[in-house]
JSON list of C-alpha atoms in Angstrom, two decimals:
[
{"chain": "A", "resi": 376, "resn": "MET", "atom": "CA", "xyz": [0.08, -0.01, -0.06]},
{"chain": "A", "resi": 377, "resn": "ASP", "atom": "CA", "xyz": [1.56, 3.27, -0.99]},
{"chain": "A", "resi": 378, "resn": "ASP", "atom": "CA", "xyz": [1.05, 6.61, 0.62]},
{"chain": "A", "resi": 379, "resn": "SER", "atom": "CA", "xyz": [-1.78, 7.86, -1.67]},
{"chain": "A", "resi": 380, "resn": "GLU", "atom": "CA", "xyz": [-3.70, 4.68, -1.09]},
{"chain": "A", "resi": 381, "resn": "ARG", "atom": "CA", "xyz": [-3.21, 5.01, 2.68]},
{"chain": "A", "resi": 382, "resn": "THR", "atom": "CA", "xyz": [-4.27, 8.67, 2.65]},
{"chain": "A", "resi": 383, "resn": "ARG", "atom": "CA", "xyz": [-7.39, 7.66, 0.67]},
{"chain": "A", "resi": 384, "resn": "SER", "atom": "CA", "xyz": [-8.17, 4.88, 2.95]},
{"chain": "A", "resi": 385, "resn": "SER", "atom": "CA", "xyz": [-7.81, 7.09, 6.07]},
{"chain": "A", "resi": 386, "resn": "ALA", "atom": "CA", "xyz": [-10.06, 9.80, 4.48]},
{"chain": "A", "resi": 387, "resn": "ARG", "atom": "CA", "xyz": [-12.68, 7.12, 3.99]},
{"chain": "A", "resi": 388, "resn": "VAL", "atom": "CA", "xyz": [-12.43, 6.08, 7.60]},
{"chain": "A", "resi": 389, "resn": "SER", "atom": "CA", "xyz": [-12.38, 9.62, 8.71]},
{"chain": "A", "resi": 390, "resn": "LEU", "atom": "CA", "xyz": [-15.52, 10.48, 6.62]},
{"chain": "A", "resi": 391, "resn": "ARG", "atom": "CA", "xyz": [-17.28, 7.33, 8.11]},
{"chain": "A", "resi": 392, "resn": "TRP", "atom": "CA", "xyz": [-16.47, 8.23, 11.56]},
{"chain": "A", "resi": 393, "resn": "ARG", "atom": "CA", "xyz": [-17.66, 11.97, 10.88]},
{"chain": "A", "resi": 394, "resn": "LEU", "atom": "CA", "xyz": [-21.01, 10.60, 9.60]},
{"chain": "A", "resi": 395, "resn": "LEU", "atom": "CA", "xyz": [-21.39, 8.36, 12.60]},
{"chain": "A", "resi": 396, "resn": "GLN", "atom": "CA", "xyz": [-20.86, 11.50, 14.75]},
{"chain": "A", "resi": 397, "resn": "VAL", "atom": "CA", "xyz": [-23.56, 13.20, 12.90]},
{"chain": "A", "resi": 398, "resn": "LEU", "atom": "CA", "xyz": [-25.85, 10.24, 13.23]},
{"chain": "A", "resi": 399, "resn": "LEU", "atom": "CA", "xyz": [-25.06, 9.60, 16.85]},
{"chain": "A", "resi": 400, "resn": "SER", "atom": "CA", "xyz": [-25.75, 13.33, 17.55]},
{"chain": "A", "resi": 401, "resn": "PHE", "atom": "CA", "xyz": [-28.92, 13.25, 15.39]},
{"chain": "A", "resi": 402, "resn": "VAL", "atom": "CA", "xyz": [-30.44, 10.08, 16.83]},
{"chain": "A", "resi": 403, "resn": "GLY", "atom": "CA", "xyz": [-29.69, 10.96, 20.59]},
{"chain": "A", "resi": 404, "resn": "PHE", "atom": "CA", "xyz": [-30.99, 14.50, 20.18]},
{"chain": "A", "resi": 405, "resn": "ALA", "atom": "CA", "xyz": [-33.99, 13.87, 18.16]},
{"chain": "A", "resi": 406, "resn": "ALA", "atom": "CA", "xyz": [-35.14, 10.92, 20.53]},
{"chain": "A", "resi": 407, "resn": "LEU", "atom": "CA", "xyz": [-34.67, 13.04, 23.73]},
{"chain": "A", "resi": 408, "resn": "ASN", "atom": "CA", "xyz": [-36.05, 16.09, 22.15]},
{"chain": "A", "resi": 409, "resn": "ARG", "atom": "CA", "xyz": [-39.22, 14.08, 21.24]},
{"chain": "A", "resi": 410, "resn": "LEU", "atom": "CA", "xyz": [-39.25, 12.70, 24.88]},
{"chain": "A", "resi": 411, "resn": "GLY", "atom": "CA", "xyz": [-39.20, 16.25, 26.22]},
{"chain": "A", "resi": 412, "resn": "TYR", "atom": "CA", "xyz": [-42.26, 17.24, 23.96]},
{"chain": "A", "resi": 413, "resn": "TYR", "atom": "CA", "xyz": [-44.46, 14.92, 25.95]},
{"chain": "A", "resi": 414, "resn": "PHE", "atom": "CA", "xyz": [-43.55, 16.89, 29.28]},
{"chain": "A", "resi": 415, "resn": "GLN", "atom": "CA", "xyz": [-44.69, 20.40, 28.23]},
{"chain": "A", "resi": 416, "resn": "ILE", "atom": "CA", "xyz": [-46.43, 22.27, 30.87]},
{"chain": "A", "resi": 417, "resn": "GLU", "atom": "CA", "xyz": [-47.67, 24.86, 28.41]},
{"chain": "A", "resi": 418, "resn": "SER", "atom": "CA", "xyz": [-47.04, 25.35, 24.74]},
{"chain": "A", "resi": 419, "resn": "GLY", "atom": "CA", "xyz": [-43.37, 25.03, 23.97]},
{"chain": "A", "resi": 420, "resn": "VAL", "atom": "CA", "xyz": [-42.21, 24.98, 27.74]},
{"chain": "A", "resi": 421, "resn": "SER", "atom": "CA", "xyz": [-41.10, 21.56, 28.99]},
{"chain": "A", "resi": 422, "resn": "VAL", "atom": "CA", "xyz": [-40.25, 20.58, 32.47]},
{"chain": "A", "resi": 423, "resn": "PHE", "atom": "CA", "xyz": [-38.08, 17.80, 31.12]},
{"chain": "A", "resi": 424, "resn": "TYR", "atom": "CA", "xyz": [-35.40, 18.65, 28.55]},
{"chain": "A", "resi": 425, "resn": "PRO", "atom": "CA", "xyz": [-32.71, 16.05, 28.22]},
{"chain": "A", "resi": 426, "resn": "ALA", "atom": "CA", "xyz": [-31.84, 16.88, 24.84]},
{"chain": "A", "resi": 427, "resn": "SER", "atom": "CA", "xyz": [-29.92, 19.87, 25.91]},
{"chain": "A", "resi": 428, "resn": "ALA", "atom": "CA", "xyz": [-27.46, 17.55, 27.62]},
{"chain": "A", "resi": 429, "resn": "VAL", "atom": "CA", "xyz": [-26.95, 15.78, 24.47]},
{"chain": "A", "resi": 430, "resn": "ASP", "atom": "CA", "xyz": [-26.33, 18.96, 22.30]},
{"chain": "A", "resi": 431, "resn": "VAL", "atom": "CA", "xyz": [-23.72, 20.03, 24.95]},
{"chain": "A", "resi": 432, "resn": "ILE", "atom": "CA", "xyz": [-22.03, 16.49, 25.02]},
{"chain": "A", "resi": 433, "resn": "ALA", "atom": "CA", "xyz": [-22.18, 15.99, 21.23]},
{"chain": "A", "resi": 434, "resn": "CYS", "atom": "CA", "xyz": [-20.68, 19.33, 20.43]},
{"chain": "A", "resi": 435, "resn": "MET", "atom": "CA", "xyz": [-18.00, 19.14, 23.03]},
{"chain": "A", "resi": 436, "resn": "HIS", "atom": "CA", "xyz": [-17.03, 15.81, 21.80]},
{"chain": "A", "resi": 437, "resn": "PHE", "atom": "CA", "xyz": [-17.70, 15.90, 17.99]},
{"chain": "A", "resi": 438, "resn": "GLY", "atom": "CA", "xyz": [-17.49, 19.69, 17.49]},
{"chain": "A", "resi": 439, "resn": "PRO", "atom": "CA", "xyz": [-19.07, 20.91, 14.25]},
{"chain": "A", "resi": 440, "resn": "TRP", "atom": "CA", "xyz": [-20.14, 17.32, 13.29]},
{"chain": "A", "resi": 441, "resn": "GLY", "atom": "CA", "xyz": [-21.99, 17.06, 16.46]},
{"chain": "A", "resi": 442, "resn": "ALA", "atom": "CA", "xyz": [-23.51, 20.35, 15.85]},
{"chain": "A", "resi": 443, "resn": "LEU", "atom": "CA", "xyz": [-24.64, 19.37, 12.36]},
{"chain": "A", "resi": 444, "resn": "GLY", "atom": "CA", "xyz": [-26.54, 16.28, 13.88]},
{"chain": "A", "resi": 445, "resn": "ILE", "atom": "CA", "xyz": [-28.06, 18.36, 16.56]},
{"chain": "A", "resi": 446, "resn": "PHE", "atom": "CA", "xyz": [-29.46, 20.91, 13.97]},
{"chain": "A", "resi": 447, "resn": "LEU", "atom": "CA", "xyz": [-30.77, 18.00, 11.87]},
{"chain": "A", "resi": 448, "resn": "GLY", "atom": "CA", "xyz": [-32.37, 16.48, 15.02]},
{"chain": "A", "resi": 449, "resn": "GLY", "atom": "CA", "xyz": [-33.88, 19.64, 15.89]},
{"chain": "A", "resi": 450, "resn": "MET", "atom": "CA", "xyz": [-35.34, 20.05, 12.42]},
{"chain": "A", "resi": 451, "resn": "ALA", "atom": "CA", "xyz": [-36.65, 16.39, 12.44]},
{"chain": "A", "resi": 452, "resn": "THR", "atom": "CA", "xyz": [-38.53, 16.94, 15.81]},
{"chain": "A", "resi": 453, "resn": "PRO", "atom": "CA", "xyz": [-40.33, 20.38, 15.94]},
{"chain": "A", "resi": 454, "resn": "TRP", "atom": "CA", "xyz": [-42.22, 21.06, 19.23]},
{"chain": "A", "resi": 455, "resn": "GLN", "atom": "CA", "xyz": [-45.34, 22.67, 17.76]},
{"chain": "A", "resi": 456, "resn": "PRO", "atom": "CA", "xyz": [-47.72, 21.23, 14.97]},
{"chain": "A", "resi": 457, "resn": "GLY", "atom": "CA", "xyz": [-48.04, 24.61, 13.50]},
{"chain": "A", "resi": 458, "resn": "GLU", "atom": "CA", "xyz": [-44.56, 25.76, 13.78]},
{"chain": "A", "resi": 459, "resn": "THR", "atom": "CA", "xyz": [-43.07, 27.13, 10.77]},
{"chain": "A", "resi": 460, "resn": "THR", "atom": "CA", "xyz": [-39.85, 25.92, 9.02]},
{"chain": "A", "resi": 461, "resn": "MET", "atom": "CA", "xyz": [-38.26, 29.08, 9.96]},
{"chain": "A", "resi": 462, "resn": "GLN", "atom": "CA", "xyz": [-39.07, 28.75, 13.61]},
{"chain": "A", "resi": 463, "resn": "THR", "atom": "CA", "xyz": [-37.86, 25.24, 13.89]},
{"chain": "A", "resi": 464, "resn": "ALA", "atom": "CA", "xyz": [-34.75, 26.28, 11.99]},
{"chain": "A", "resi": 465, "resn": "ILE", "atom": "CA", "xyz": [-34.17, 28.97, 14.65]},
{"chain": "A", "resi": 466, "resn": "SER", "atom": "CA", "xyz": [-35.03, 26.68, 17.52]},
{"chain": "A", "resi": 467, "resn": "SER", "atom": "CA", "xyz": [-32.42, 24.29, 16.11]},
{"chain": "A", "resi": 468, "resn": "LEU", "atom": "CA", "xyz": [-29.92, 26.89, 15.58]},
{"chain": "A", "resi": 469, "resn": "LEU", "atom": "CA", "xyz": [-30.36, 27.93, 19.19]},
{"chain": "A", "resi": 470, "resn": "ASN", "atom": "CA", "xyz": [-29.69, 24.33, 20.39]},
{"chain": "A", "resi": 471, "resn": "VAL", "atom": "CA", "xyz": [-26.60, 24.23, 18.32]},
{"chain": "A", "resi": 472, "resn": "VAL", "atom": "CA", "xyz": [-25.34, 27.53, 19.82]},
{"chain": "A", "resi": 473, "resn": "GLU", "atom": "CA", "xyz": [-26.24, 26.30, 23.27]},
{"chain": "A", "resi": 474, "resn": "GLY", "atom": "CA", "xyz": [-23.95, 23.26, 22.63]},
{"chain": "A", "resi": 475, "resn": "MET", "atom": "CA", "xyz": [-21.12, 25.13, 21.00]},
{"chain": "A", "resi": 476, "resn": "ILE", "atom": "CA", "xyz": [-20.76, 27.63, 23.80]},
{"chain": "A", "resi": 477, "resn": "PRO", "atom": "CA", "xyz": [-18.64, 25.26, 25.92]},
{"chain": "A", "resi": 478, "resn": "PHE", "atom": "CA", "xyz": [-17.16, 23.48, 22.95]},
{"chain": "A", "resi": 479, "resn": "LEU", "atom": "CA", "xyz": [-15.66, 26.95, 21.92]},
{"chain": "A", "resi": 480, "resn": "VAL", "atom": "CA", "xyz": [-14.47, 27.78, 25.56]},
{"chain": "A", "resi": 481, "resn": "PHE", "atom": "CA", "xyz": [-12.66, 24.58, 25.94]},
{"chain": "A", "resi": 482, "resn": "ARG", "atom": "CA", "xyz": [-11.07, 24.91, 22.45]},
{"chain": "A", "resi": 483, "resn": "LEU", "atom": "CA", "xyz": [-9.88, 28.58, 23.33]},
{"chain": "A", "resi": 484, "resn": "ARG", "atom": "CA", "xyz": [-8.72, 27.56, 26.63]},
{"chain": "A", "resi": 485, "resn": "ARG", "atom": "CA", "xyz": [-6.02, 24.68, 26.39]},
{"chain": "A", "resi": 486, "resn": "ASP", "atom": "CA", "xyz": [-5.67, 24.30, 30.16]},
{"chain": "A", "resi": 487, "resn": "LEU", "atom": "CA", "xyz": [-9.43, 23.10, 30.26]},
{"chain": "A", "resi": 488, "resn": "HIS", "atom": "CA", "xyz": [-10.05, 19.33, 29.60]},
{"chain": "A", "resi": 489, "resn": "PRO", "atom": "CA", "xyz": [-13.36, 18.11, 28.05]},
{"chain": "A", "resi": 490, "resn": "ASP", "atom": "CA", "xyz": [-13.24, 14.98, 30.31]},
{"chain": "A", "resi": 491, "resn": "LEU", "atom": "CA", "xyz": [-13.39, 17.29, 33.20]},
{"chain": "A", "resi": 492, "resn": "HIS", "atom": "CA", "xyz": [-10.66, 15.78, 35.00]},
{"chain": "A", "resi": 493, "resn": "ASN", "atom": "CA", "xyz": [-9.66, 18.76, 37.13]},
{"chain": "A", "resi": 494, "resn": "ARG", "atom": "CA", "xyz": [-11.86, 21.38, 39.25]},
{"chain": "A", "resi": 495, "resn": "ARG", "atom": "CA", "xyz": [-11.15, 24.23, 36.70]},
{"chain": "A", "resi": 496, "resn": "SER", "atom": "CA", "xyz": [-12.47, 22.35, 33.81]},
{"chain": "A", "resi": 497, "resn": "LEU", "atom": "CA", "xyz": [-15.51, 21.26, 35.81]},
{"chain": "A", "resi": 498, "resn": "ALA", "atom": "CA", "xyz": [-16.18, 24.64, 37.00]},
{"chain": "A", "resi": 499, "resn": "ALA", "atom": "CA", "xyz": [-15.83, 25.99, 33.41]},
{"chain": "A", "resi": 500, "resn": "PHE", "atom": "CA", "xyz": [-18.18, 23.38, 32.32]},
{"chain": "A", "resi": 501, "resn": "LEU", "atom": "CA", "xyz": [-20.87, 24.07, 34.82]},
{"chain": "A", "resi": 502, "resn": "LEU", "atom": "CA", "xyz": [-20.62, 27.76, 34.08]},
{"chain": "A", "resi": 503, "resn": "PHE", "atom": "CA", "xyz": [-20.45, 27.80, 30.32]},
{"chain": "A", "resi": 504, "resn": "GLY", "atom": "CA", "xyz": [-22.26, 24.32, 29.69]},
{"chain": "A", "resi": 505, "resn": "THR", "atom": "CA", "xyz": [-25.18, 25.00, 31.89]},
{"chain": "A", "resi": 506, "resn": "ILE", "atom": "CA", "xyz": [-25.58, 28.47, 33.26]},
{"chain": "A", "resi": 507, "resn": "ILE", "atom": "CA", "xyz": [-24.43, 30.75, 30.34]},
{"chain": "A", "resi": 508, "resn": "ASN", "atom": "CA", "xyz": [-25.94, 28.70, 27.41]},
{"chain": "A", "resi": 509, "resn": "SER", "atom": "CA", "xyz": [-29.14, 28.36, 29.22]},
{"chain": "A", "resi": 510, "resn": "ALA", "atom": "CA", "xyz": [-29.28, 31.98, 29.78]},
{"chain": "A", "resi": 511, "resn": "PHE", "atom": "CA", "xyz": [-28.43, 32.63, 26.17]},
{"chain": "A", "resi": 512, "resn": "SER", "atom": "CA", "xyz": [-31.08, 30.16, 24.95]},
{"chain": "A", "resi": 513, "resn": "ALA", "atom": "CA", "xyz": [-33.61, 31.85, 27.26]},
{"chain": "A", "resi": 514, "resn": "LEU", "atom": "CA", "xyz": [-33.09, 35.32, 26.08]},
{"chain": "A", "resi": 515, "resn": "ALA", "atom": "CA", "xyz": [-32.33, 34.57, 22.44]},
{"chain": "A", "resi": 516, "resn": "GLY", "atom": "CA", "xyz": [-35.43, 32.35, 22.14]},
{"chain": "A", "resi": 517, "resn": "ASN", "atom": "CA", "xyz": [-37.51, 34.90, 23.91]},
{"chain": "A", "resi": 518, "resn": "LEU", "atom": "CA", "xyz": [-36.15, 37.66, 21.27]},
{"chain": "A", "resi": 519, "resn": "LEU", "atom": "CA", "xyz": [-36.55, 35.41, 18.15]},
{"chain": "A", "resi": 520, "resn": "LEU", "atom": "CA", "xyz": [-39.52, 33.04, 18.84]},
{"chain": "A", "resi": 521, "resn": "VAL", "atom": "CA", "xyz": [-41.87, 34.34, 21.40]},
{"chain": "A", "resi": 522, "resn": "PRO", "atom": "CA", "xyz": [-44.28, 37.09, 20.41]},
{"chain": "A", "resi": 523, "resn": "ARG", "atom": "CA", "xyz": [-43.56, 40.18, 22.24]},
{"chain": "A", "resi": 524, "resn": "PRO", "atom": "CA", "xyz": [-45.97, 42.69, 23.59]},
{"chain": "A", "resi": 525, "resn": "ALA", "atom": "CA", "xyz": [-46.58, 46.03, 21.59]},
{"chain": "A", "resi": 526, "resn": "ASN", "atom": "CA", "xyz": [-44.01, 47.89, 23.59]},
{"chain": "A", "resi": 527, "resn": "GLY", "atom": "CA", "xyz": [-41.11, 45.59, 22.19]},
{"chain": "A", "resi": 528, "resn": "LEU", "atom": "CA", "xyz": [-39.76, 44.68, 25.48]},
{"chain": "A", "resi": 529, "resn": "VAL", "atom": "CA", "xyz": [-38.68, 41.36, 26.52]},
{"chain": "A", "resi": 530, "resn": "ASP", "atom": "CA", "xyz": [-41.25, 39.74, 28.97]},
{"chain": "A", "resi": 531, "resn": "PRO", "atom": "CA", "xyz": [-39.14, 38.37, 31.97]},
{"chain": "A", "resi": 532, "resn": "ARG", "atom": "CA", "xyz": [-41.96, 35.87, 32.75]},
{"chain": "A", "resi": 533, "resn": "ALA", "atom": "CA", "xyz": [-41.50, 34.35, 29.30]},
{"chain": "A", "resi": 534, "resn": "VAL", "atom": "CA", "xyz": [-37.75, 34.18, 29.79]},
{"chain": "A", "resi": 535, "resn": "PHE", "atom": "CA", "xyz": [-37.90, 32.61, 33.18]}
]
């Protein structure tokens, strides 16, 4: 086997691995997103949302390939029967950003480890993987998806 054949072979394996990452992210997110749908206490608000854990884990470990699977999973499982394609796409993009926030923090800070084996990594994950991304999702979702009152201000009750 010469170098060019080895390169093509590793590219095929790499492509298969990337497609598997997309598929795993898609299946995990779509299944748990659909499960969360059944625990809505009011239209679009669930008390059980395990899919957000999948988007954070998939993006942290698979990067943009996990984000692609999350986006496709969100598009496959809209929360409202009358939801437009644009609303579903915005919701899916918000899920992707929610997962990419800790991914980017861990990429930019080389002293942090995605396996969370030290306190600094755990603290960063708790801050950026749960608090910051949830706050972003709540605010951006309110601004982009929730109808606002005539005065145009964000309704704090809708955010929280």
